[in-house]
mmCIF file of C-alpha atoms and ligand atoms in Angstrom:
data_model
loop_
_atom_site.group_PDB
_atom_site.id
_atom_site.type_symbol
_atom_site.label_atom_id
_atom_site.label_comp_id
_atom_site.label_asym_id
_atom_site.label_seq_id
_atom_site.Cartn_x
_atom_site.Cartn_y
_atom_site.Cartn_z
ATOM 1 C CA UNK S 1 -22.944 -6.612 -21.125
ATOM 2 C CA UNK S 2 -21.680 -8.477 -18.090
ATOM 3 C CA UNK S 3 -24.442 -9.864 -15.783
ATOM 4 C CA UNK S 4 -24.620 -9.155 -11.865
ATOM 5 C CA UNK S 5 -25.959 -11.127 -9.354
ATOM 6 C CA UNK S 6 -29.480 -9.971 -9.066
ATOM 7 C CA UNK S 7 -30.355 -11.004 -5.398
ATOM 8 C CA UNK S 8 -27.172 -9.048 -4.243
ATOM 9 C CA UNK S 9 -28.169 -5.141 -2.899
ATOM 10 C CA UNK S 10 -25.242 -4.106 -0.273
ATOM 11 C CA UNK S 11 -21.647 -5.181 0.110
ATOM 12 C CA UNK S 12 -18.534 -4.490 2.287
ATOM 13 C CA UNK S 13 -15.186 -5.226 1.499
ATOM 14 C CA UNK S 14 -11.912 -4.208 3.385
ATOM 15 C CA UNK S 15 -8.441 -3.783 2.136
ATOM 16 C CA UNK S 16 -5.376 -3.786 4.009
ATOM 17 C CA UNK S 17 -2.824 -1.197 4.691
ATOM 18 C CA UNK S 18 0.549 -1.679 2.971
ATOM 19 C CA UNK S 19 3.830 -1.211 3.142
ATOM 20 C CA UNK S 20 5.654 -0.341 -0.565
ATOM 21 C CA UNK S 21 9.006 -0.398 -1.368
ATOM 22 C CA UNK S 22 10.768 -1.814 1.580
ATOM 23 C CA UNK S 23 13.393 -0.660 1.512
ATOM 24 C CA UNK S 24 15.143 -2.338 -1.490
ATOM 25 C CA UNK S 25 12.336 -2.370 -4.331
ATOM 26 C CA UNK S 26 11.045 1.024 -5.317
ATOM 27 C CA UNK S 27 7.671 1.072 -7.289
ATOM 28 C CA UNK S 28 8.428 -2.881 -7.133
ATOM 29 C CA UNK S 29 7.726 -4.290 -3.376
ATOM 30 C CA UNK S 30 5.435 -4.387 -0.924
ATOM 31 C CA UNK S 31 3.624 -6.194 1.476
ATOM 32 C CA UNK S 32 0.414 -5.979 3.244
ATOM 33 C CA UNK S 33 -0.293 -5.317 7.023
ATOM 34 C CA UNK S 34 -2.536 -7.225 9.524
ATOM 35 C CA UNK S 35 -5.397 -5.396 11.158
ATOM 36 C CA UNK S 36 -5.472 -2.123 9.532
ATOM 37 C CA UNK S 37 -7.125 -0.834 6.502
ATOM 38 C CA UNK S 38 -10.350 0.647 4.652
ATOM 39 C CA UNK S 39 -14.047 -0.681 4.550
ATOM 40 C CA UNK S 40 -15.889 0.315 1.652
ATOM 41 C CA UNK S 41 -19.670 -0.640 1.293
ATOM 42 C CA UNK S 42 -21.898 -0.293 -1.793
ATOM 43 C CA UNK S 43 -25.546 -0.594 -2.281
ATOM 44 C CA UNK S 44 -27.448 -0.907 -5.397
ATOM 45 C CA UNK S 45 -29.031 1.772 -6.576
ATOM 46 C CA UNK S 46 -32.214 1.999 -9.023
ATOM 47 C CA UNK S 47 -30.335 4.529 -11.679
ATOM 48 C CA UNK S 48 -27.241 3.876 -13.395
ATOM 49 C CA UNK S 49 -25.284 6.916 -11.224
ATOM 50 C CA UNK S 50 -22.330 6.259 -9.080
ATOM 51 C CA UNK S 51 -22.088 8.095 -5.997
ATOM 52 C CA UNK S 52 -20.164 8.586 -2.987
ATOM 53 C CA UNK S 53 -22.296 8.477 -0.372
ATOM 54 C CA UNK S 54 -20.507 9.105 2.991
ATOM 55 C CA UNK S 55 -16.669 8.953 3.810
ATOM 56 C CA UNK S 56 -15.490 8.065 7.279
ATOM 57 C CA UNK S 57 -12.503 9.667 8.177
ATOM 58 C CA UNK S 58 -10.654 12.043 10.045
ATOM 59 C CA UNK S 59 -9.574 14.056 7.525
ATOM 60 C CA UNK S 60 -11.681 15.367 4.458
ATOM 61 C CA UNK S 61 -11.687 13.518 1.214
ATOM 62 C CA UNK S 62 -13.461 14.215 -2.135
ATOM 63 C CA UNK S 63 -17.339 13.686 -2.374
ATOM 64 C CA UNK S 64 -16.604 14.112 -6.175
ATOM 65 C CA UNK S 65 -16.801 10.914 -7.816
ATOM 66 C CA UNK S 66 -14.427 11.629 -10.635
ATOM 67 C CA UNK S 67 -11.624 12.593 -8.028
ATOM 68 C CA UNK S 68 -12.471 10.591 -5.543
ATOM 69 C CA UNK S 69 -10.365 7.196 -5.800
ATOM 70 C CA UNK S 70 -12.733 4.640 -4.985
ATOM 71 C CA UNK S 71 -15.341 5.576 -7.200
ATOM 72 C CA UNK S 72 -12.905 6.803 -9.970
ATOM 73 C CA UNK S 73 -11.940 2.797 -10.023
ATOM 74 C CA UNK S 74 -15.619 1.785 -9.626
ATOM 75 C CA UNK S 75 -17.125 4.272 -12.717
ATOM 76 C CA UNK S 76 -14.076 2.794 -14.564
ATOM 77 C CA UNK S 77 -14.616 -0.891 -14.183
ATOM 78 C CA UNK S 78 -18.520 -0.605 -14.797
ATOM 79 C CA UNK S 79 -17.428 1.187 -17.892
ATOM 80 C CA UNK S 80 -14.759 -0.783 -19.130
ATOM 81 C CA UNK S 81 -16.737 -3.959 -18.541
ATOM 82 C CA UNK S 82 -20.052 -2.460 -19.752
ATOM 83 C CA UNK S 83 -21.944 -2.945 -16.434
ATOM 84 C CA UNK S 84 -25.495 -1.021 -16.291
ATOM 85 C CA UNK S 85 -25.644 -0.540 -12.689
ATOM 86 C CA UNK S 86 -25.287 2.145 -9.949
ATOM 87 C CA UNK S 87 -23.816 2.154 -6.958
ATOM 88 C CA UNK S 88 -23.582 4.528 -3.526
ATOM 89 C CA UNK S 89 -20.351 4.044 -1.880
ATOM 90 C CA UNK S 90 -19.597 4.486 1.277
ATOM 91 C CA UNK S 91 -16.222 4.367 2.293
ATOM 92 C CA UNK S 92 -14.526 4.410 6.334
ATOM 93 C CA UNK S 93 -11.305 4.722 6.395
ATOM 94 C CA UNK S 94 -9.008 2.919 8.969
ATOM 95 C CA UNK S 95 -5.645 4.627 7.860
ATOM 96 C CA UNK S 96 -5.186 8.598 7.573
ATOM 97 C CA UNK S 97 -4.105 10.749 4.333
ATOM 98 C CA UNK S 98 -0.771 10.615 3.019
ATOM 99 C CA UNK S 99 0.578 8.521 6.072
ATOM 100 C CA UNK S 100 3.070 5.851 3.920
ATOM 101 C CA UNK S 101 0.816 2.911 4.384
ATOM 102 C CA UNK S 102 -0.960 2.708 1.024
ATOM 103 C CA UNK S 103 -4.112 4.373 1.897
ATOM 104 C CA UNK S 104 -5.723 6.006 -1.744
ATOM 105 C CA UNK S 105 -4.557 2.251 -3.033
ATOM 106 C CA UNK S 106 -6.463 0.312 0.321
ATOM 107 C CA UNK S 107 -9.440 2.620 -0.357
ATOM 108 C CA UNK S 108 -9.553 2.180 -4.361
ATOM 109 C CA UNK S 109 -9.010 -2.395 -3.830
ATOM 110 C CA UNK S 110 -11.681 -2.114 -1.332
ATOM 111 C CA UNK S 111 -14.059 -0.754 -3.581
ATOM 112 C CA UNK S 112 -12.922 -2.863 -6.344
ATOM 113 C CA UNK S 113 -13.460 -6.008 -4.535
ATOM 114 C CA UNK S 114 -16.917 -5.162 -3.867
ATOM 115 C CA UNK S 115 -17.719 -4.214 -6.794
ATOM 116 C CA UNK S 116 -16.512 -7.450 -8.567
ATOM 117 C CA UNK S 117 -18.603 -8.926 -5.972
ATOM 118 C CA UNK S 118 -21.712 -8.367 -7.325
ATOM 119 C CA UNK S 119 -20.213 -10.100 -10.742
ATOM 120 C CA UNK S 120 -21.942 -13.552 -11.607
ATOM 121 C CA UNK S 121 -18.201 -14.376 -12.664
ATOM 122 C CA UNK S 122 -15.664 -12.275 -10.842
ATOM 123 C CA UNK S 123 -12.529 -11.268 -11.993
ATOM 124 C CA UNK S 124 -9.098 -12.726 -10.522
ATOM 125 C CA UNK S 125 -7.001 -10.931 -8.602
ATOM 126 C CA UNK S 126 -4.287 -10.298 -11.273
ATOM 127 C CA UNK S 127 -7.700 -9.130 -13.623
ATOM 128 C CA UNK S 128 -8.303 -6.479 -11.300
ATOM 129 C CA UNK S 129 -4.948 -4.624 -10.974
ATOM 130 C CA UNK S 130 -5.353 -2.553 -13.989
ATOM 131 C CA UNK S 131 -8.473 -0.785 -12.179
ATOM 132 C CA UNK S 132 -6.609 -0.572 -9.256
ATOM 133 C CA UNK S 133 -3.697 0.721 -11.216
ATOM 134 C CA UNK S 134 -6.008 3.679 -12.202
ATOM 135 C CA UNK S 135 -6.854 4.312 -8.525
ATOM 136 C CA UNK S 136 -3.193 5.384 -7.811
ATOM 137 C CA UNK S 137 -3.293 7.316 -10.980
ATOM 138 C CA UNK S 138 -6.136 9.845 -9.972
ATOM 139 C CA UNK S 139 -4.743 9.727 -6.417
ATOM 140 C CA UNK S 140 -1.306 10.450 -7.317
ATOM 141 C CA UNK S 141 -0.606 11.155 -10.905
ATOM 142 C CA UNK S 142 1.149 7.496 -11.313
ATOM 143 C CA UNK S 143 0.395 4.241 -11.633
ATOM 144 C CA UNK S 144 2.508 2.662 -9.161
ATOM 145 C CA UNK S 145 1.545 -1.268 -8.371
ATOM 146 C CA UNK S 146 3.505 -1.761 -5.222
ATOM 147 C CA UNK S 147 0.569 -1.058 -2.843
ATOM 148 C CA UNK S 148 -2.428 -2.274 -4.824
ATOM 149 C CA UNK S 149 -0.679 -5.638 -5.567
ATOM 150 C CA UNK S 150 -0.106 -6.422 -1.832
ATOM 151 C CA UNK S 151 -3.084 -4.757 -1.189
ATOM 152 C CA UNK S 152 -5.369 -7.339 -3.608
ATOM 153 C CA UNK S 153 -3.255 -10.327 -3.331
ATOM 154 C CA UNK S 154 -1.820 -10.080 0.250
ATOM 155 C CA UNK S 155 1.612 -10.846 1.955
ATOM 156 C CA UNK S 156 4.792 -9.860 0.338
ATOM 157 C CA UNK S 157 5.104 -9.140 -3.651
ATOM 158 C CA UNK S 158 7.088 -7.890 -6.625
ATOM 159 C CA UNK S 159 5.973 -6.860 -9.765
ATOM 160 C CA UNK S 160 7.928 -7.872 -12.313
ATOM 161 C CA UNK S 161 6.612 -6.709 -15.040
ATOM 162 C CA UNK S 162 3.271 -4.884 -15.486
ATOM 163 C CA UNK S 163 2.765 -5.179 -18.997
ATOM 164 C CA UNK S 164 2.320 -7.996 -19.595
ATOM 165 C CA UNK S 165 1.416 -8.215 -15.807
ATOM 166 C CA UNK S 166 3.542 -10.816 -13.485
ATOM 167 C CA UNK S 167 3.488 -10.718 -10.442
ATOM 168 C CA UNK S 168 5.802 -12.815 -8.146
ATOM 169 C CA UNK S 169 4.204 -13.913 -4.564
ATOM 170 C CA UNK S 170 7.540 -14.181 -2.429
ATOM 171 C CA UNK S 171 8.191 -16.203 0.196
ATOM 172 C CA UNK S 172 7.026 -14.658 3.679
ATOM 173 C CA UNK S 173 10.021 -14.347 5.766
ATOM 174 C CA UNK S 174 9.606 -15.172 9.274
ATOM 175 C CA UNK S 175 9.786 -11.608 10.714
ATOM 176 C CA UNK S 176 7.331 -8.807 12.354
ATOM 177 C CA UNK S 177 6.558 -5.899 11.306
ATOM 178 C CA UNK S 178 6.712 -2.705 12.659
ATOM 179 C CA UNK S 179 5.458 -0.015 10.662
ATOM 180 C CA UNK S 180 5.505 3.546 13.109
ATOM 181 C CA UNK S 181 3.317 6.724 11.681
ATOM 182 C CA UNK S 182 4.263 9.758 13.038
ATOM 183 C CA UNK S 183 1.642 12.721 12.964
ATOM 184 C CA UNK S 184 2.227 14.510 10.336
ATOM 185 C CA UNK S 185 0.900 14.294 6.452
ATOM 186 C CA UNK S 186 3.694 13.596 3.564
ATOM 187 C CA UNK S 187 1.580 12.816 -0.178
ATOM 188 C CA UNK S 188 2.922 10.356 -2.167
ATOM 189 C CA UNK S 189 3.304 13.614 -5.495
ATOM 190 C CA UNK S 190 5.462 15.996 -2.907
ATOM 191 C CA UNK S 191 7.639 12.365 -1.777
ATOM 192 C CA UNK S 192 8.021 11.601 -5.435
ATOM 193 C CA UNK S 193 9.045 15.003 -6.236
ATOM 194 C CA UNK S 194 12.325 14.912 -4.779
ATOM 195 C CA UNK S 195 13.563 12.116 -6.398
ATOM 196 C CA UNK S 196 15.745 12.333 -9.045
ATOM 197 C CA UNK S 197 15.110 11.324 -12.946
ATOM 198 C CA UNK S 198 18.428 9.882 -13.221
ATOM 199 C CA UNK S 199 20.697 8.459 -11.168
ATOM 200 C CA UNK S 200 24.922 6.959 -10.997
ATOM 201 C CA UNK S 201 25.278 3.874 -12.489
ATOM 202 C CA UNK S 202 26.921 2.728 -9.608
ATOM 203 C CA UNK S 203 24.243 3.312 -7.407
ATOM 204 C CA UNK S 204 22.078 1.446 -9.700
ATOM 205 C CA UNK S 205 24.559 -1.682 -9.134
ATOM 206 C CA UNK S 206 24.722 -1.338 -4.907
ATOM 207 C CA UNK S 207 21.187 -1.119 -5.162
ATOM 208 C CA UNK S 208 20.620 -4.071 -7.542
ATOM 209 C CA UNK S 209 22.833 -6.329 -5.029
ATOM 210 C CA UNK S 210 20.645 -5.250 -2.320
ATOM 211 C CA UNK S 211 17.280 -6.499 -4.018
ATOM 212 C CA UNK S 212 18.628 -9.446 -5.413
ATOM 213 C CA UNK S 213 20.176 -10.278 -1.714
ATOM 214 C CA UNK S 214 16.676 -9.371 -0.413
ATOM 215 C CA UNK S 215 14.931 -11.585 -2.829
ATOM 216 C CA UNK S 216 17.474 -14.837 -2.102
ATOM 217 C CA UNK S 217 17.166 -14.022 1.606
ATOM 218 C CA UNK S 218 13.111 -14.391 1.897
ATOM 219 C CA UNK S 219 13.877 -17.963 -0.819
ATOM 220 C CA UNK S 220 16.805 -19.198 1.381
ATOM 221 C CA UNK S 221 15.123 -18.050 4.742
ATOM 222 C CA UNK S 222 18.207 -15.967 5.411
ATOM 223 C CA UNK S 223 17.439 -13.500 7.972
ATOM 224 C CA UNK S 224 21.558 -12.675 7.945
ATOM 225 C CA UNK S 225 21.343 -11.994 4.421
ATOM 226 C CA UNK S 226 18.255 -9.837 4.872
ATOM 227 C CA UNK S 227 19.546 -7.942 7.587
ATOM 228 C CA UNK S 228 22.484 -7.248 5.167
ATOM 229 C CA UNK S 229 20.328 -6.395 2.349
ATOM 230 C CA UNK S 230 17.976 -4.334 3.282
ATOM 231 C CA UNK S 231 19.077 -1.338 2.515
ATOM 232 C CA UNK S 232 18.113 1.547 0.586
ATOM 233 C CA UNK S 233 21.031 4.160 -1.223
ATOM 234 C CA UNK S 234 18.390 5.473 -3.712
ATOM 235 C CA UNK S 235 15.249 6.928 -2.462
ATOM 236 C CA UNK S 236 15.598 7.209 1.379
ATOM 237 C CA UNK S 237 18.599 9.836 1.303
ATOM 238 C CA UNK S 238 16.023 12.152 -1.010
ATOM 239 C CA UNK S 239 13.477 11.557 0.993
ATOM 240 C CA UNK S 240 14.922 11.400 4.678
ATOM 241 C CA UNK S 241 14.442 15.407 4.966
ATOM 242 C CA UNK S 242 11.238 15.429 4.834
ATOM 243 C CA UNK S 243 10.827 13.215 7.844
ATOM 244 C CA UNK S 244 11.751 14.849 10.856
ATOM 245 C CA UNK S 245 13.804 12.930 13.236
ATOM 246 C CA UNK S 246 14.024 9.720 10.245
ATOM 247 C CA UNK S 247 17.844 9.091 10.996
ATOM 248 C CA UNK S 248 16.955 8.983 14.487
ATOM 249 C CA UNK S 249 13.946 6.465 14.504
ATOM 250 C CA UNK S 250 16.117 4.425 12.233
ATOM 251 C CA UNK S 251 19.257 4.419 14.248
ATOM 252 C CA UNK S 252 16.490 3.854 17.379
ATOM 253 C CA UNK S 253 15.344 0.806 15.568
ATOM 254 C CA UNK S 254 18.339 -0.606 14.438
ATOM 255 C CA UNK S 255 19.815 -0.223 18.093
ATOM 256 C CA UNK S 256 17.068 -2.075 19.780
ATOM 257 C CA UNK S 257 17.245 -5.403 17.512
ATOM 258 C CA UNK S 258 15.754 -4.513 14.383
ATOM 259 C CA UNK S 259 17.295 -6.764 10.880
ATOM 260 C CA UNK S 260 16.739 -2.947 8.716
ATOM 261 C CA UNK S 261 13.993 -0.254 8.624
ATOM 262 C CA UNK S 262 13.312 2.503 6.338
ATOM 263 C CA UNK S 263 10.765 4.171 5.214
ATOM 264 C CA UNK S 264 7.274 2.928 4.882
ATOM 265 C CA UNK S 265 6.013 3.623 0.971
ATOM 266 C CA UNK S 266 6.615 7.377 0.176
ATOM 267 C CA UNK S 267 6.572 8.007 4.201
ATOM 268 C CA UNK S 268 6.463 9.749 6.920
ATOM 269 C CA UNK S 269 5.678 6.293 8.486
ATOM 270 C CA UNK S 270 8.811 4.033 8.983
ATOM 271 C CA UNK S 271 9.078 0.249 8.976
ATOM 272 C CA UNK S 272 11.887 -2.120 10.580
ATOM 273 C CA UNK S 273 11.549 -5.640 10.446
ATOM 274 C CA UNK S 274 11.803 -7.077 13.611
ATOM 275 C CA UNK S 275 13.118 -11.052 14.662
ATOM 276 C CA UNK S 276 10.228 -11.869 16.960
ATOM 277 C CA UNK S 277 7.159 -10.141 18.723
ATOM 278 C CA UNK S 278 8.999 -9.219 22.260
ATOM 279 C CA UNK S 279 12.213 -7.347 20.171
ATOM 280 C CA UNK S 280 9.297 -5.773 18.228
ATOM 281 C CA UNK S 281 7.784 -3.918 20.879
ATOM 282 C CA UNK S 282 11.064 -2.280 22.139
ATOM 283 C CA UNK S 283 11.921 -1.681 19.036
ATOM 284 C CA UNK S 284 8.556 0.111 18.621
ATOM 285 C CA UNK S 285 8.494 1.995 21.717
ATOM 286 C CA UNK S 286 12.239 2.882 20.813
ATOM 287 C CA UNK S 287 10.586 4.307 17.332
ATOM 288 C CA UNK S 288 7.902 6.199 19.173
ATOM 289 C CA UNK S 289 9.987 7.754 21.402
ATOM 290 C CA UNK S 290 12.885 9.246 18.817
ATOM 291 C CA UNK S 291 9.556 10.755 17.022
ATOM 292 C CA UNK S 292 8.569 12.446 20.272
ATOM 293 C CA UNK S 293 12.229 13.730 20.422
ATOM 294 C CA UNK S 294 10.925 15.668 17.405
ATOM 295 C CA UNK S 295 8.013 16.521 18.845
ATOM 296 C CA UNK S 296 5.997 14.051 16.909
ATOM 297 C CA UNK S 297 3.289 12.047 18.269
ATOM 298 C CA UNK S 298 2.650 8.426 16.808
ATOM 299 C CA UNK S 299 0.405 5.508 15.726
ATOM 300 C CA UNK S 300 2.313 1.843 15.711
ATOM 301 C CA UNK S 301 1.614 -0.950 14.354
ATOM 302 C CA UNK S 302 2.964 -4.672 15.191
ATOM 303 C CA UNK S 303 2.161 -7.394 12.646
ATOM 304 C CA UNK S 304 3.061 -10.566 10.996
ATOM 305 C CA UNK S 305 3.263 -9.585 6.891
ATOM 306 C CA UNK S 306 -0.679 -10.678 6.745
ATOM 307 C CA UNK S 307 -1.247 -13.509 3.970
ATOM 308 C CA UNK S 308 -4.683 -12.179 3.304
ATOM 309 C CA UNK S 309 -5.309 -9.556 0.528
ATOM 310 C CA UNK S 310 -7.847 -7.284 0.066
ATOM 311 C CA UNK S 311 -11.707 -9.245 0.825
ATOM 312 C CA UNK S 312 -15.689 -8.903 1.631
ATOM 313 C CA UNK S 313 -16.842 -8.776 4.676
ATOM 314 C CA UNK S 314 -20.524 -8.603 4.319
HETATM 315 N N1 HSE H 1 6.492 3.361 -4.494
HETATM 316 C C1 HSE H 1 5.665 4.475 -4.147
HETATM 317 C C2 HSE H 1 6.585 5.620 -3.732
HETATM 318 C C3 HSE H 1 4.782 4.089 -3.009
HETATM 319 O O1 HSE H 1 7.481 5.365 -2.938
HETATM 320 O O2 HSE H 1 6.383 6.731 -4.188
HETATM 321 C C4 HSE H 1 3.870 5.176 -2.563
HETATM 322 O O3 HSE H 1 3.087 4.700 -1.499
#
């Protein structure tokens, strides 16, 4: 049985919102966002039962523990590491439902990280992405690591290989962020269903040259060879139709300054990477506007790729 610490009753932990993919590294890359995420609290309960609570949000989200994703990962680790405790969760979520920016996976580290909390020895972060891993599974149907593994570890990552797990921690490049989400819901299962099972071989080879240009770029600090890079000839054209207006907000983007954008995760929301803080804001406002050409309000965000992963607060 693994012991908790005994004096600990309540604890809050946020997780960042993420950005997956970008652009170049499907189900590979991602990298978390400043400023914006979920706070999940739990408190000690008497019984052995793990509850949700109350959920925070806009939008309505299962009270079910089983389908919920937070406590799915919670029941799981107390099983898997034969912990005799309960727990109510309470979760508020800073980032809505199916919005791009690695919301089921910031809800489901959250949790996790408080949870470990209460552990007299936690687990590392590279210990805890197999929960995590199952968080994405009952949210989505897959295990995709590219937003729990920025989410838990922070700034910008590839997975290399999940089994056995490595995980490389890139170099940050020296660019902001600007991640736009449009009004509208896309989930992650409808954005993966368009993709195809197999594609040309010589797609696979543009598409290789991209990431491996992406990956020398943030290692040689080449913002040229970024720029250059980051491109996506795989997922995007699949998924581009079910954005409305995404060629515009990407030509908008691209027009004002921006080194690439694309879509954020499985979308609607849209990144571009931006050289400095002033060209982000145009390029943001130029984003927000080609949205309300489609008659879509929006949310932006402007960050530096945040350094810090998933942590408690309380
Ligand atoms: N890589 C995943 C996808 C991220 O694009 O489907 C989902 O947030």
């Amino acid at each position: 049985m693994t012991n908790l610490k005994s004096n600990l009753i309540t604890i809050s932990a946020f997780a960042p919102a993420t950005c997956a993919n970008v652009a170049v590294g499907f189900d590979l890359l991602g990298f978390a966002i400043a400023g914006v995420g979920d706070v999940v609290t739990l408190t000690r309960r008497n019984d052995e039962h793990i509850l949700i609570s109350e959920i925070i949000s806009d939008e309505p989200l299962p009270m079910d523990p089983d389908k919920n994703t937070a406590s799915a990962v919670v029941k799981y680790f107390c099983q898997d590491l034969n912990i005799k405790a309960g727990f109510d969760i309470k979760i508020k979520k800073g980032l809505a439902l199916g919005c791009g920016m690695g919301g089921s996976a910031a809800s489901s580290v959250a949790a996790l990280v408080a949870v470990n909390a209460y552990l007299a020895q936690p687990l590392t972060a590279p210990q805890l992405v197999k929960y995590a891993l199952h968080g994405e599974h009952v949210a989505v149907g897959t295990a995709h690591s590219d937003n729990v593994i920025p989410c838990l570890y922070g700034g910008i990552t590839l997975t290399q290989s999940l089994s056995p797990l490595r995980v490389l921690e890139l170099p940050i490049p020296d660019v902001v962020a600007v991640i736009v989400h449009p009004h509208t819901r896309l989930d992650t299962k409808e954005s993966r269903s368009v993709l195809p099972r197999e594609i040309l071989l010589t797609d696979h080879i543009k598409q290789s040259a991209y990431l491996a240009g992406f990956i020398a770029a943030l290692y040689e600090k080449d913002l040229d060879l970024l720029q250059a890079s980051l491109q996506d000839c795989l997922v995007e054209p699949k998924r581009a139709p079910l954005i409305p207006g995404f060629y515009a907000v990407k030509q908008a983007a691209l027009n004002h300054g921006a080194l690439g954008a694309s879509l954020s995760g499985s979308g609607p929301s849209v990144f571009a990477f931006a050289k400095n803080q002033s060209e982000a804001l145009g390029i943001a406002s130029a984003m927000q506007q080609a949205f309300s050409q489609h008659q879509l309000q929006s949310d932006v965000y402007v960050s530096l790729i945040s350094t810090q992963g998933a942590h408690v607060v309380a």
